mmCIF file of C-alpha atoms and ligand atoms in Angstrom:
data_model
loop_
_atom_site.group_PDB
_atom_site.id
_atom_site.type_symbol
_atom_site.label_atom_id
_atom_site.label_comp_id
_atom_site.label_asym_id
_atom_site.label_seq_id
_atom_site.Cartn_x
_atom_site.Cartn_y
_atom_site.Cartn_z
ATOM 1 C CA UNK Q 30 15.155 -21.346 0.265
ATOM 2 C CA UNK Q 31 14.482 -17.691 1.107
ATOM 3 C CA UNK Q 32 17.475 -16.029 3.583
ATOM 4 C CA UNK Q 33 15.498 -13.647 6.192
ATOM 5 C CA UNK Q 34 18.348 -11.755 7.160
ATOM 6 C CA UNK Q 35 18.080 -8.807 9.690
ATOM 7 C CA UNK Q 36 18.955 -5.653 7.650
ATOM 8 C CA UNK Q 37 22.759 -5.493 9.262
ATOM 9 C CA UNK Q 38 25.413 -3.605 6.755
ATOM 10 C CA UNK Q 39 26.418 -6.693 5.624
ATOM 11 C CA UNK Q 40 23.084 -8.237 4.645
ATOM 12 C CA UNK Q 41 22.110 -5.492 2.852
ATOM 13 C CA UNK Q 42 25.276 -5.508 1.244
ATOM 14 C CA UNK Q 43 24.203 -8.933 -0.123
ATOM 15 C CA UNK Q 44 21.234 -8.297 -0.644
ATOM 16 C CA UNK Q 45 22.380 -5.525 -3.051
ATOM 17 C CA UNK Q 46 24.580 -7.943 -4.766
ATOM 18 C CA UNK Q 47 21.185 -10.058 -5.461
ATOM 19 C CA UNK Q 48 20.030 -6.786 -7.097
ATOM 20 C CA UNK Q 49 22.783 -6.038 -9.382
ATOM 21 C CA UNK Q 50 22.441 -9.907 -10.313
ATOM 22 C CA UNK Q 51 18.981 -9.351 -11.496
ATOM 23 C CA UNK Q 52 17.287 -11.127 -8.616
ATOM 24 C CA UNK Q 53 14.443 -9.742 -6.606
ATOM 25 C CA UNK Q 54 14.696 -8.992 -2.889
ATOM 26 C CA UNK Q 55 12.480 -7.610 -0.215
ATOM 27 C CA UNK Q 56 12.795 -4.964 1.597
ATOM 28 C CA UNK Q 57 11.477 -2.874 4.569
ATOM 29 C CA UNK Q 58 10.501 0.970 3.386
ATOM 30 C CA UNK Q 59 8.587 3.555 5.821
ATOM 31 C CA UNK Q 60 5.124 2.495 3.935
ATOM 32 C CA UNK Q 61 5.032 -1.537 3.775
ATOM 33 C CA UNK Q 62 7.792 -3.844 2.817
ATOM 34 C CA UNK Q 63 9.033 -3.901 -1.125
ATOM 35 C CA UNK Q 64 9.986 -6.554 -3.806
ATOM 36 C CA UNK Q 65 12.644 -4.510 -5.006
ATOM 37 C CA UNK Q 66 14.425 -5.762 -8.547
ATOM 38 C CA UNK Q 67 16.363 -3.913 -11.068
ATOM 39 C CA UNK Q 68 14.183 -1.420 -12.671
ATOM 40 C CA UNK Q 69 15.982 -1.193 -15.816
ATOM 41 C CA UNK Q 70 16.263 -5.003 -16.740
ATOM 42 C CA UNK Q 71 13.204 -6.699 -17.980
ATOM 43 C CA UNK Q 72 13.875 -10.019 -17.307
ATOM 44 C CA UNK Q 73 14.363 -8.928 -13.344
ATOM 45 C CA UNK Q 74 11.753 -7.042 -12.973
ATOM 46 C CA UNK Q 75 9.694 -10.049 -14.291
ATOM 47 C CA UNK Q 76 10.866 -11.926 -11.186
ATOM 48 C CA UNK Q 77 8.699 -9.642 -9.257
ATOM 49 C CA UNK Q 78 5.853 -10.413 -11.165
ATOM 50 C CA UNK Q 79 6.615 -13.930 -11.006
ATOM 51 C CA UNK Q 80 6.635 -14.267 -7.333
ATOM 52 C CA UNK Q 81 3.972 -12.207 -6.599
ATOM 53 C CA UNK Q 82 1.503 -13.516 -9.466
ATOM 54 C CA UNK Q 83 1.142 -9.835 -9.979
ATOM 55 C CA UNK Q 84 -0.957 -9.292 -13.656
ATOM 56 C CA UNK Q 85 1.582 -7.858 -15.985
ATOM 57 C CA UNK Q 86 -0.779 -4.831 -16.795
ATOM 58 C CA UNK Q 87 -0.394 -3.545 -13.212
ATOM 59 C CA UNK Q 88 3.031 -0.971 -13.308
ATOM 60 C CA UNK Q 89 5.576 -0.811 -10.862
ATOM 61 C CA UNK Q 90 6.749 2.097 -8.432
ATOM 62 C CA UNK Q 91 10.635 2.704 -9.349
ATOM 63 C CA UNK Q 92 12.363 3.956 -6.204
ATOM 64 C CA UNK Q 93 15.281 5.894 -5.828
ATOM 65 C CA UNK Q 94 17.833 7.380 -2.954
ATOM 66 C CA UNK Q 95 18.429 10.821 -4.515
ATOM 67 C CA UNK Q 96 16.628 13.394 -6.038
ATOM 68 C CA UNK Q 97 18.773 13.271 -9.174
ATOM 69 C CA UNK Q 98 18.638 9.871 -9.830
ATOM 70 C CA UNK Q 99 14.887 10.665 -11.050
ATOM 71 C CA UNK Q 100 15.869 12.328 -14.008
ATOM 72 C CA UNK Q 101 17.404 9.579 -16.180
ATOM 73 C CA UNK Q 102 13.675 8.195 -15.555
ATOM 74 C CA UNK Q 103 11.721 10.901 -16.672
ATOM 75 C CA UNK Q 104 11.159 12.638 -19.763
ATOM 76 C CA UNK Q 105 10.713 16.113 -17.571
ATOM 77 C CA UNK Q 106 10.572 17.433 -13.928
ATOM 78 C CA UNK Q 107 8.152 20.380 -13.888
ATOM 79 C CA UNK Q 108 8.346 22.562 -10.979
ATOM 80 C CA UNK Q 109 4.986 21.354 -9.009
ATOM 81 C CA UNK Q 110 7.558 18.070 -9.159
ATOM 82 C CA UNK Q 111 10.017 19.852 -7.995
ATOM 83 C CA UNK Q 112 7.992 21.372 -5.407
ATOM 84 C CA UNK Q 113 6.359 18.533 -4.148
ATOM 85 C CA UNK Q 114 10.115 16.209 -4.415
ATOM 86 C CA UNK Q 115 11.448 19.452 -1.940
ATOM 87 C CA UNK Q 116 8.449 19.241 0.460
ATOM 88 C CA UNK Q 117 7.649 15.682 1.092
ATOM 89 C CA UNK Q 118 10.918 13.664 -0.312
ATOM 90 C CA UNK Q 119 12.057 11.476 1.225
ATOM 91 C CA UNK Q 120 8.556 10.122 2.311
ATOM 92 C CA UNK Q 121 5.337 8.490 1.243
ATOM 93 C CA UNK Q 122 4.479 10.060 -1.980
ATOM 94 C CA UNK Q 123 4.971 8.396 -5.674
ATOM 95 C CA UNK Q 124 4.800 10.817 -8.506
ATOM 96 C CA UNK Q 125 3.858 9.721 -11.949
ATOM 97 C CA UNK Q 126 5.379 11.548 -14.557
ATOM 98 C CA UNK Q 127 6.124 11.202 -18.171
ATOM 99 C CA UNK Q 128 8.817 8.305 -18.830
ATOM 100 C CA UNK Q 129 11.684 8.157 -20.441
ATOM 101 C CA UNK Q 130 12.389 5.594 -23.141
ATOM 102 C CA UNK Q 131 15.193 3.548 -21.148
ATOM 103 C CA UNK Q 132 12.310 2.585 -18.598
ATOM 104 C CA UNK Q 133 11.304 -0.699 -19.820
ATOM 105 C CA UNK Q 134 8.023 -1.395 -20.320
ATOM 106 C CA UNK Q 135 7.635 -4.389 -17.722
ATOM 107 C CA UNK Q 136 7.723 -2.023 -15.372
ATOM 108 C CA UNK Q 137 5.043 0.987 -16.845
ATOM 109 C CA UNK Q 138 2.798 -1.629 -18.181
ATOM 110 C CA UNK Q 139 2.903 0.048 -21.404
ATOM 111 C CA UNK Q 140 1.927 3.232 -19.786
ATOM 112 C CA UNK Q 141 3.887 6.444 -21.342
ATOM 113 C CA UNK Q 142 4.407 7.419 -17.490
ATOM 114 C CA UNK Q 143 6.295 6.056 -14.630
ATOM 115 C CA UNK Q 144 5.381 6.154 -11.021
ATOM 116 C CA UNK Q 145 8.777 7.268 -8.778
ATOM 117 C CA UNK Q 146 9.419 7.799 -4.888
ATOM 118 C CA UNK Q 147 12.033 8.144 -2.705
ATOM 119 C CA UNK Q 148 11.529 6.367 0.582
ATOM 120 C CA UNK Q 149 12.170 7.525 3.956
ATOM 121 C CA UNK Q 150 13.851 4.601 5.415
ATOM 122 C CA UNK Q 151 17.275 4.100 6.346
ATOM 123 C CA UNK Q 152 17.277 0.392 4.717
ATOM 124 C CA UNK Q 153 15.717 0.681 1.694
ATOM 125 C CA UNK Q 154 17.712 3.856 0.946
ATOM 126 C CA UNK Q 155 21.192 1.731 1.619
ATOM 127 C CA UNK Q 156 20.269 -0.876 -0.233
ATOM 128 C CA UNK Q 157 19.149 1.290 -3.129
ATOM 129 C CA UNK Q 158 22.653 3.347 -2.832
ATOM 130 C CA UNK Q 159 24.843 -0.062 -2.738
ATOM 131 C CA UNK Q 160 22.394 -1.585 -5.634
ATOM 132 C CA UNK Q 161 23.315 2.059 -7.521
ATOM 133 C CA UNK Q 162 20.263 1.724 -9.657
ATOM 134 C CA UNK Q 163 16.670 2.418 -9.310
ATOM 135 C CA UNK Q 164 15.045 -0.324 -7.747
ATOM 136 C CA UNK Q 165 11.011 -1.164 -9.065
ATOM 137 C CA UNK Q 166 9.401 -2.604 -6.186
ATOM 138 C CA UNK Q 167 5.764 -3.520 -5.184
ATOM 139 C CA UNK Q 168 4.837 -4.300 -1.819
ATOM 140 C CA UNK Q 169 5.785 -7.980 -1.493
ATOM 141 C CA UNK Q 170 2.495 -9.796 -0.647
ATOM 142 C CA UNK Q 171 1.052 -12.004 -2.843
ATOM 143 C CA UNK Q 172 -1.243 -10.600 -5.407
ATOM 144 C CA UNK Q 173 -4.443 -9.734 -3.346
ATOM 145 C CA UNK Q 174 -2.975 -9.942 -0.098
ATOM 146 C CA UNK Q 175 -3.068 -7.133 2.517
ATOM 147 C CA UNK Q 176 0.637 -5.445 2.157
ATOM 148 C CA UNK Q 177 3.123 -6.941 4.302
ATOM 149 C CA UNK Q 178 4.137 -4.244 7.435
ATOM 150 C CA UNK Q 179 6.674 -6.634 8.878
ATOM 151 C CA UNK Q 180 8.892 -8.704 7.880
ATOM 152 C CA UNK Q 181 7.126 -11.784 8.717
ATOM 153 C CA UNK Q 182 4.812 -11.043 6.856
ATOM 154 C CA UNK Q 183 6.784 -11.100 4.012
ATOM 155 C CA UNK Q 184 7.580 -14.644 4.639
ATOM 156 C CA UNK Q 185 4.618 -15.500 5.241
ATOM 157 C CA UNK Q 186 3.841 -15.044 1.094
ATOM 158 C CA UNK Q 187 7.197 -15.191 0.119
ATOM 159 C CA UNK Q 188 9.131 -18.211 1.172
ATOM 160 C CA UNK Q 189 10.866 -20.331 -1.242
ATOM 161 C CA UNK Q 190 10.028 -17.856 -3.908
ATOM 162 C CA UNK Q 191 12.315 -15.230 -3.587
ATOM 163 C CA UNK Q 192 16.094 -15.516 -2.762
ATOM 164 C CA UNK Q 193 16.270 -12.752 0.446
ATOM 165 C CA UNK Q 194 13.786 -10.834 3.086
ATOM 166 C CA UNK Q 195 15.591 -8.020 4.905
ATOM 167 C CA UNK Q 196 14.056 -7.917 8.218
ATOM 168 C CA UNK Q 197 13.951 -3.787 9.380
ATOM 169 C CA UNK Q 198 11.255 -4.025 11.628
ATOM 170 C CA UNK Q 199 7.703 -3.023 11.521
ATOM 171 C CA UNK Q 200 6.793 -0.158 9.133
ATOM 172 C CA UNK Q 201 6.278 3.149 10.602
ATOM 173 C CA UNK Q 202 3.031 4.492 8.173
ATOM 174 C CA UNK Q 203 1.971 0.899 7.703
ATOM 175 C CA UNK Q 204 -0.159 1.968 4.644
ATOM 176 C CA UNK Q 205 1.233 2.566 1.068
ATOM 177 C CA UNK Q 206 2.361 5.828 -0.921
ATOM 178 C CA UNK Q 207 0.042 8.474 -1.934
ATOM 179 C CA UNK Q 208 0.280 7.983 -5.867
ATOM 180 C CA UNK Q 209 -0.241 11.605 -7.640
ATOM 181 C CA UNK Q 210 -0.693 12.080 -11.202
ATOM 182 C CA UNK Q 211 1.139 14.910 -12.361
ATOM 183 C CA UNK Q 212 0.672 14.006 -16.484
ATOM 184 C CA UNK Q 213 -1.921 16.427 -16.423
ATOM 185 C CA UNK Q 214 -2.299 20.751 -15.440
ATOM 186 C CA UNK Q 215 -4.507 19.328 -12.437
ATOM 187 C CA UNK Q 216 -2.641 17.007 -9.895
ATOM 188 C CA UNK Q 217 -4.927 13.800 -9.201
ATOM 189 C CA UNK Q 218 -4.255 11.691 -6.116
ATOM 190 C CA UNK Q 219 -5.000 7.602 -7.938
ATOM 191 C CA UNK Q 220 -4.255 5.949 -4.396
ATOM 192 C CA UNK Q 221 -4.721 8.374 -1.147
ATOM 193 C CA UNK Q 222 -1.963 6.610 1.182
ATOM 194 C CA UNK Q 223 1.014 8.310 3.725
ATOM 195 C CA UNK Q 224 0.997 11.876 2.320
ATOM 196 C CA UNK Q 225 -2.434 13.720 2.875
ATOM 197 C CA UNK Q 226 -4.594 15.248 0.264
ATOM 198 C CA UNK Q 227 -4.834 17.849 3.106
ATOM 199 C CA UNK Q 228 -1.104 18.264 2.827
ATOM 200 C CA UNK Q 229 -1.139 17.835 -1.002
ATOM 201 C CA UNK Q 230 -3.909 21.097 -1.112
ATOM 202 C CA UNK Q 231 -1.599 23.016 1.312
ATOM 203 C CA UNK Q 232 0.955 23.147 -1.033
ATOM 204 C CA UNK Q 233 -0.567 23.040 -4.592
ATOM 205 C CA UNK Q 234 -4.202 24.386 -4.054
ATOM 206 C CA UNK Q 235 -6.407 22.389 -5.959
ATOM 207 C CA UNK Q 236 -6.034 18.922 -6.061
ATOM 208 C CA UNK Q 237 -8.569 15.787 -6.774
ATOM 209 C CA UNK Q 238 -9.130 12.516 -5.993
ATOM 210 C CA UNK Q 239 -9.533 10.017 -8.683
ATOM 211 C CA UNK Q 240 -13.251 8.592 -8.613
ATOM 212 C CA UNK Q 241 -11.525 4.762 -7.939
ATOM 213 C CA UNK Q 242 -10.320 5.985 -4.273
ATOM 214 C CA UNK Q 243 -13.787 4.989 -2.405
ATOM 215 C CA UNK Q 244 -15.853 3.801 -4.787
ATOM 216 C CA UNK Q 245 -16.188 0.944 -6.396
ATOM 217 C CA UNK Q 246 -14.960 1.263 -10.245
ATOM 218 C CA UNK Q 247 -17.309 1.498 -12.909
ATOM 219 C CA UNK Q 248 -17.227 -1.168 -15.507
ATOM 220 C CA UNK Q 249 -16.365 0.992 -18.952
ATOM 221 C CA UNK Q 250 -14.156 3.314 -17.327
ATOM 222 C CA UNK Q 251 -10.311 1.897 -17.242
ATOM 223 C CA UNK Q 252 -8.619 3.303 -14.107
ATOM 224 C CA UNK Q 253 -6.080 5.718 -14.568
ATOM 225 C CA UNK Q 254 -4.120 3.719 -12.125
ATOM 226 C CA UNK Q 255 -4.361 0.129 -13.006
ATOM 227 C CA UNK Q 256 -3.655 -1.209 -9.575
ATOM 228 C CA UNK Q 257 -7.328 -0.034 -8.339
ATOM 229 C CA UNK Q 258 -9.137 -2.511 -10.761
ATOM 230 C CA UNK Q 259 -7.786 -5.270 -8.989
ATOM 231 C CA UNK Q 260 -9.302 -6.874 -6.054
ATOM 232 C CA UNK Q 261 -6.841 -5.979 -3.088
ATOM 233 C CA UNK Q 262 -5.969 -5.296 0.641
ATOM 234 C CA UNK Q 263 -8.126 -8.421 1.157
ATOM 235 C CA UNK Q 264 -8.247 -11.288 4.281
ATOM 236 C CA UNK Q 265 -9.755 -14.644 3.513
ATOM 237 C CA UNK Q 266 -12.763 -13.543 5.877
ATOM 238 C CA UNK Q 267 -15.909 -11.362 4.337
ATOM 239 C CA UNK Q 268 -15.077 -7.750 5.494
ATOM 240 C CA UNK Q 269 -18.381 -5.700 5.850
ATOM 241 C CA UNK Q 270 -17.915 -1.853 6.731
ATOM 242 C CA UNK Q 271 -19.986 -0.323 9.340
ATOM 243 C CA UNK Q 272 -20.423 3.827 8.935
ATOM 244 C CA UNK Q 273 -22.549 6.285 11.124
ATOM 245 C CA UNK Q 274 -22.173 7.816 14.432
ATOM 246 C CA UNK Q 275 -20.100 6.259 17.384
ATOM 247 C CA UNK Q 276 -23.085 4.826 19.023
ATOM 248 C CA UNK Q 277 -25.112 3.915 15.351
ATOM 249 C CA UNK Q 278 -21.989 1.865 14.644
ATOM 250 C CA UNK Q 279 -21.947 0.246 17.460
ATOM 251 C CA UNK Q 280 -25.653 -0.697 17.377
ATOM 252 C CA UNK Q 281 -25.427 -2.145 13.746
ATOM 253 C CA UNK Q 282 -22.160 -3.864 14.068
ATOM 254 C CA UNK Q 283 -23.882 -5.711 16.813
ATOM 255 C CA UNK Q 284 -26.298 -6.555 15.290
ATOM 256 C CA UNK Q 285 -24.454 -7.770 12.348
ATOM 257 C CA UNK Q 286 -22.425 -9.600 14.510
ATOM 258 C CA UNK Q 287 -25.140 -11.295 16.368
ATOM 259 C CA UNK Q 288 -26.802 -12.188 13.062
ATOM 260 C CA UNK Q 289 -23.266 -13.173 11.633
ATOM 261 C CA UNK Q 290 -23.434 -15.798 14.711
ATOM 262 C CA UNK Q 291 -26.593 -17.117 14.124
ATOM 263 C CA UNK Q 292 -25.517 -18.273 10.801
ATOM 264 C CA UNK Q 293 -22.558 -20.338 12.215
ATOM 265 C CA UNK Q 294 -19.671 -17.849 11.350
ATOM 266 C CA UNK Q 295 -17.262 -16.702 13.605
ATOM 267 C CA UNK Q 296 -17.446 -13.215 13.462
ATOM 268 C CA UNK Q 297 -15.169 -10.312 14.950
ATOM 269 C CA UNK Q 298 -15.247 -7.035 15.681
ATOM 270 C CA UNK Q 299 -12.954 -4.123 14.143
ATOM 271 C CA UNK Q 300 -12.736 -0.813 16.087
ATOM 272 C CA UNK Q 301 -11.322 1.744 18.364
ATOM 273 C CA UNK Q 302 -10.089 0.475 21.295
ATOM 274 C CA UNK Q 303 -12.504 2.464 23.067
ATOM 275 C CA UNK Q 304 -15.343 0.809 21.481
ATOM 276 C CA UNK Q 305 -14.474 -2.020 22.975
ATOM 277 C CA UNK Q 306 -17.245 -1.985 26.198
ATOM 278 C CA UNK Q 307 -20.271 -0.899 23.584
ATOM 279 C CA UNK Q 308 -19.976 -4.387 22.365
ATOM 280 C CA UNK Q 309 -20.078 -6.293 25.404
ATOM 281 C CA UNK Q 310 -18.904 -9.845 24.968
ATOM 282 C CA UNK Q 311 -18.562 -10.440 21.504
ATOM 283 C CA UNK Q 312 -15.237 -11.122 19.941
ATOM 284 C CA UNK Q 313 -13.358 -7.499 19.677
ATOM 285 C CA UNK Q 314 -10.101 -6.709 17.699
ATOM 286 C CA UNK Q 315 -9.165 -3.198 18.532
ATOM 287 C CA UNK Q 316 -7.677 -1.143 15.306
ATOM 288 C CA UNK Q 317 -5.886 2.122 17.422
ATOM 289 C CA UNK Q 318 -7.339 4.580 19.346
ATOM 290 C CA UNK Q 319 -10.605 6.784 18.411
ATOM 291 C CA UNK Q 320 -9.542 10.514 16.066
ATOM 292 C CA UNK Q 321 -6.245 8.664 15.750
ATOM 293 C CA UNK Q 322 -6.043 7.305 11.966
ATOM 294 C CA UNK Q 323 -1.859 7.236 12.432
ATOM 295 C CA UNK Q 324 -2.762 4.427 14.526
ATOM 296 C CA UNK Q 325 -5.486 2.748 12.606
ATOM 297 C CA UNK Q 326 -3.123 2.954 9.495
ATOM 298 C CA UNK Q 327 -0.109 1.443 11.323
ATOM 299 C CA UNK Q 328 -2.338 -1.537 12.021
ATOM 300 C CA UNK Q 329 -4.657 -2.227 9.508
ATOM 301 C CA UNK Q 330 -2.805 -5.073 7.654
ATOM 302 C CA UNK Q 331 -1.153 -6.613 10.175
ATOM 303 C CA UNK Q 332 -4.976 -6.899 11.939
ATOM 304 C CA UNK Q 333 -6.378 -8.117 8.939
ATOM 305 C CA UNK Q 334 -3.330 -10.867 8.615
ATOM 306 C CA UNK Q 335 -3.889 -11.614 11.876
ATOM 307 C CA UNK Q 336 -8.093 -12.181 12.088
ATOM 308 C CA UNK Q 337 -7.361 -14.622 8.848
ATOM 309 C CA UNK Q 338 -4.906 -16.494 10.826
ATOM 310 C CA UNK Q 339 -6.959 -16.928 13.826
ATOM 311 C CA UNK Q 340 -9.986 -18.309 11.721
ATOM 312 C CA UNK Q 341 -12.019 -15.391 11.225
ATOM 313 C CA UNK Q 342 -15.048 -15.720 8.351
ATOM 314 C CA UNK Q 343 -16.292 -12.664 8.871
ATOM 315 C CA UNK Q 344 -14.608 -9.086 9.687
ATOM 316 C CA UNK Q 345 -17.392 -6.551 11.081
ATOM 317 C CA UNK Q 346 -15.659 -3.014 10.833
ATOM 318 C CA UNK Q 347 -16.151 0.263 12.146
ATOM 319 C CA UNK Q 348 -15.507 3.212 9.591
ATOM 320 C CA UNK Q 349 -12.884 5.184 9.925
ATOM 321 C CA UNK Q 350 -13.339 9.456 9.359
ATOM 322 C CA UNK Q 351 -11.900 10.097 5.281
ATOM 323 C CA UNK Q 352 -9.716 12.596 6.505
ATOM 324 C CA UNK Q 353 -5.879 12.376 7.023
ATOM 325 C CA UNK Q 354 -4.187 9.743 7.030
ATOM 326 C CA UNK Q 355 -7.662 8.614 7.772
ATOM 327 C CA UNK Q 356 -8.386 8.790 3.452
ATOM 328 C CA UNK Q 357 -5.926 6.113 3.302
ATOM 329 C CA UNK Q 358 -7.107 3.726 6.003
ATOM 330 C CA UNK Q 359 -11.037 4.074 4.203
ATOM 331 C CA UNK Q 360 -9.340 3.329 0.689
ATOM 332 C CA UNK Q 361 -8.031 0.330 1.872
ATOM 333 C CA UNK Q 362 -11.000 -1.173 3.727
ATOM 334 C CA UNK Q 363 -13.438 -0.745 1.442
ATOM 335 C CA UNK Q 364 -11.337 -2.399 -0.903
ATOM 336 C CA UNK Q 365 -11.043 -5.247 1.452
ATOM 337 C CA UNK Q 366 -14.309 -5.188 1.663
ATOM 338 C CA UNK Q 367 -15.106 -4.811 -1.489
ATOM 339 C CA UNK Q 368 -17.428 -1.748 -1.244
ATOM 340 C CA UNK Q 369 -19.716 -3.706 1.297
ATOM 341 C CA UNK Q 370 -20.527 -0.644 3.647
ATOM 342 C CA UNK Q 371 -23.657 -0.179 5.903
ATOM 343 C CA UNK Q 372 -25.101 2.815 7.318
ATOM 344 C CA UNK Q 373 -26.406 3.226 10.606
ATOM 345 C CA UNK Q 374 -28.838 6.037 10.616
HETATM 346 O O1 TXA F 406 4.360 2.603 -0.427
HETATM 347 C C1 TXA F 406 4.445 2.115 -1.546
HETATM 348 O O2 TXA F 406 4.154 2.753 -2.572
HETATM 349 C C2 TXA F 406 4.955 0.680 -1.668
HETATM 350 C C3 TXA F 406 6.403 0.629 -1.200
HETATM 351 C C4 TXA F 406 7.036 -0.711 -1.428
HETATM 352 O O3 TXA F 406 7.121 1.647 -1.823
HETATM 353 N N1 TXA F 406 4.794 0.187 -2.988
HETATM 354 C C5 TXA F 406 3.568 -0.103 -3.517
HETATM 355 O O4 TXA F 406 3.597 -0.623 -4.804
HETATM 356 O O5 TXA F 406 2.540 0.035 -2.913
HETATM 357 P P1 TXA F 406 2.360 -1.366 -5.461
HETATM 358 O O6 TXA F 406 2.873 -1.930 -6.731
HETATM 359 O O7 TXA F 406 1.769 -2.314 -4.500
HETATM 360 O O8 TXA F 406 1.372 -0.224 -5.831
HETATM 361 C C6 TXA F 406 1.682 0.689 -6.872
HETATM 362 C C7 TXA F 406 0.466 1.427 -7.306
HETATM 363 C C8 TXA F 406 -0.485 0.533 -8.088
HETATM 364 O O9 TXA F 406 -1.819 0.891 -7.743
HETATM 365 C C9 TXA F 406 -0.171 0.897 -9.523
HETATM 366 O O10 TXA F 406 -1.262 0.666 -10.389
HETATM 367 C C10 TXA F 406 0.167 2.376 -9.404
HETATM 368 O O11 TXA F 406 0.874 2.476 -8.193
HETATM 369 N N2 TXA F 406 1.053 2.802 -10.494
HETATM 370 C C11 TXA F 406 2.317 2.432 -10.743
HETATM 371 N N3 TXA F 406 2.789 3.026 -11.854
HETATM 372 C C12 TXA F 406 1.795 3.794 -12.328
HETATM 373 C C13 TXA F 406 1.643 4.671 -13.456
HETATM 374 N N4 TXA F 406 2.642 4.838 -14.338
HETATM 375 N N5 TXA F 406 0.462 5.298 -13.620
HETATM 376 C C14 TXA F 406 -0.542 5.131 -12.731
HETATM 377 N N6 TXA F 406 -0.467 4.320 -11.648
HETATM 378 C C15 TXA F 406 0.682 3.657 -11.453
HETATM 379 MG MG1 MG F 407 0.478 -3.554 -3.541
#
């Protein structure tokens, strides 16, 4: 039986008990809800990868409530860390840096590095304070489910295998951390998610994007981030990716859509909300507002939860502009759909 427990002082007190017991809990965070377990004992941090049938070679995020707390973790803070843990901590931004022998390798994968944050949520940094340890926590689908933004969600996946859901509401950025290598002289963004690349170049100059961010991987090279060879972010239904201008989209999805009907499947529509009259009256699921990628990002998973539940074979979706927030939103659909984009020219 799985307690869902609205995140009240006293739940997360007990919930923080389950912690320090070596049991995994879930958790609400600014991103998308956690599976948060002791990050220094193996055996509970294989309780996360129990319950999420996560593959043991993909490495955990350890999260922490204070700045200090990273340095046990680590084997050094340069100052770009520094830099970047002064700027945009608490928030959504994981660093990898060089780890320190005491963090096990359950949670690194083997790796020589370890991926840290501090969230910016009131919850998750409670808990993590009344835990008093660092806390390794995935988002708590199910391996190869979209990320869980409420706490329903959560239960959805999670019920009966986990002892405890903290319900905190609806996340705020809706899409995971930006994860930044920092192993190497140039910083190299492995997942684009809540902290720009925009706002990562303000601050550091260059920066890059690792090749696995919207594109598919190639076979022989091994992902610096293990996470991106996995298939991920995905619905039940066929996602297919529609790119072009506002009124090419809407002429292809269409006709996608129409054809999509034709062969029996019940087909939907992904967009703006302001899309909505170019498509007459085919079946329309509005993601946010047009130039706003905040929005699109808040929504994504819980629309793509929600087109599997209602039946949904086949997801038609308008691309969203790679910039912003907007990087993040793009990552994660073409990853639910699997690369499948079409251009309208
Ligand atoms: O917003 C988030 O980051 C959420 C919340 C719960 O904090 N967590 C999250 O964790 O998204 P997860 O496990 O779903 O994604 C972690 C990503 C994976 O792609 C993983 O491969 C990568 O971070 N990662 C973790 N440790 C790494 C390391 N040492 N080197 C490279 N990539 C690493
Ligand atoms: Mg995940």
């Amino acid at each position: 039986m799985t307690q869902f427990l609205p995140a009240t002082s006293t739940a997360i007190s007990q919930a923080a008990d389950l912690l320090r017991d070596g049991q995994a809990v879930a958790f609400p965070t600014e991103t998308v809800y956690g599976l948060g377990a002791d990050a220094l004992r193996p055996e509970a941090v294989l309780r996360i990868f129990a319950a999420k049938g996560r593959p043991a070679d993909n490495p955990l995020i350890v999260h922490v409530a204070e700045v200090a707390d990273v340095e046990p973790l680590v084997a050094r803070i340069d100052a770009r860390a520094r830099l970047l843990m002064e700027r945009f901590w608490p928030g959504p931004l994981t660093l990898v840096l060089p780890k320190a022998a005491r963090v096990p390798n359950q949670v690194t994968a083997g790796l020589d590095t370890v991926a840290v944050r501090l969230p910016a949520h009131p919850v998750a940094l409670a808990l993590i304070r009344e835990a008093s340890r660092p806390i390794a926590a995935p988002s708590a689908n199910r391996s190869g489910r979209p990320s869980p933004t409420t706490a329903r969600h959560v239960y959805e996946d999670m019920n009966g295998r986990i002892p405890m859901i903290l319900d905190g509401g609806a996340c705020a950025v809706g899409v995971e951390s930006t994860v930044l290598d920092l192993t190497e002289e140039m910083a190299v963004v492995l997942r684009p998610g809540g902290v720009t690349l925009e706002a990562l170049r303000e601050l550091l100059g260059e920066v890059r994007v690792d090749a696995a961010a919207l594109a598919p991987l190639k076979k022989e090279i091994a992902p610096r981030s293990p996470g991106m060879k996995y298939k991920h972010y995905a619905p039940d239904a066929t996602v297919v990716i529609v790119s072009g201008t506002e009124e090419g989209r809407a002429v292809l999805a269409s006709r996608l859509y129409d054809e999509a009907k034709v062969a029996g499947e019940r087909a939907v529509i992904l967009a703006p909300a302001e899309q909505r009259c170019a498509y007459g009256p085919r079946v329309f699921r509005a993601l946010g507002r047009s130039g706003k990628p905040g929005e699109a990002a808040a929504q994504l998973f819980a629309a793509l939860r929600e087109l599997d539940a209602q039946g949904f074979q086949r997801i038609i979706a308008e691309a969203v502009e790679a910039e912003g927030i907007g990087l993040a939103v793009m990552n994660r659909l073409c990853r639910a759909a699997n690369f499948a984009i079409e251009h309208a020219d």
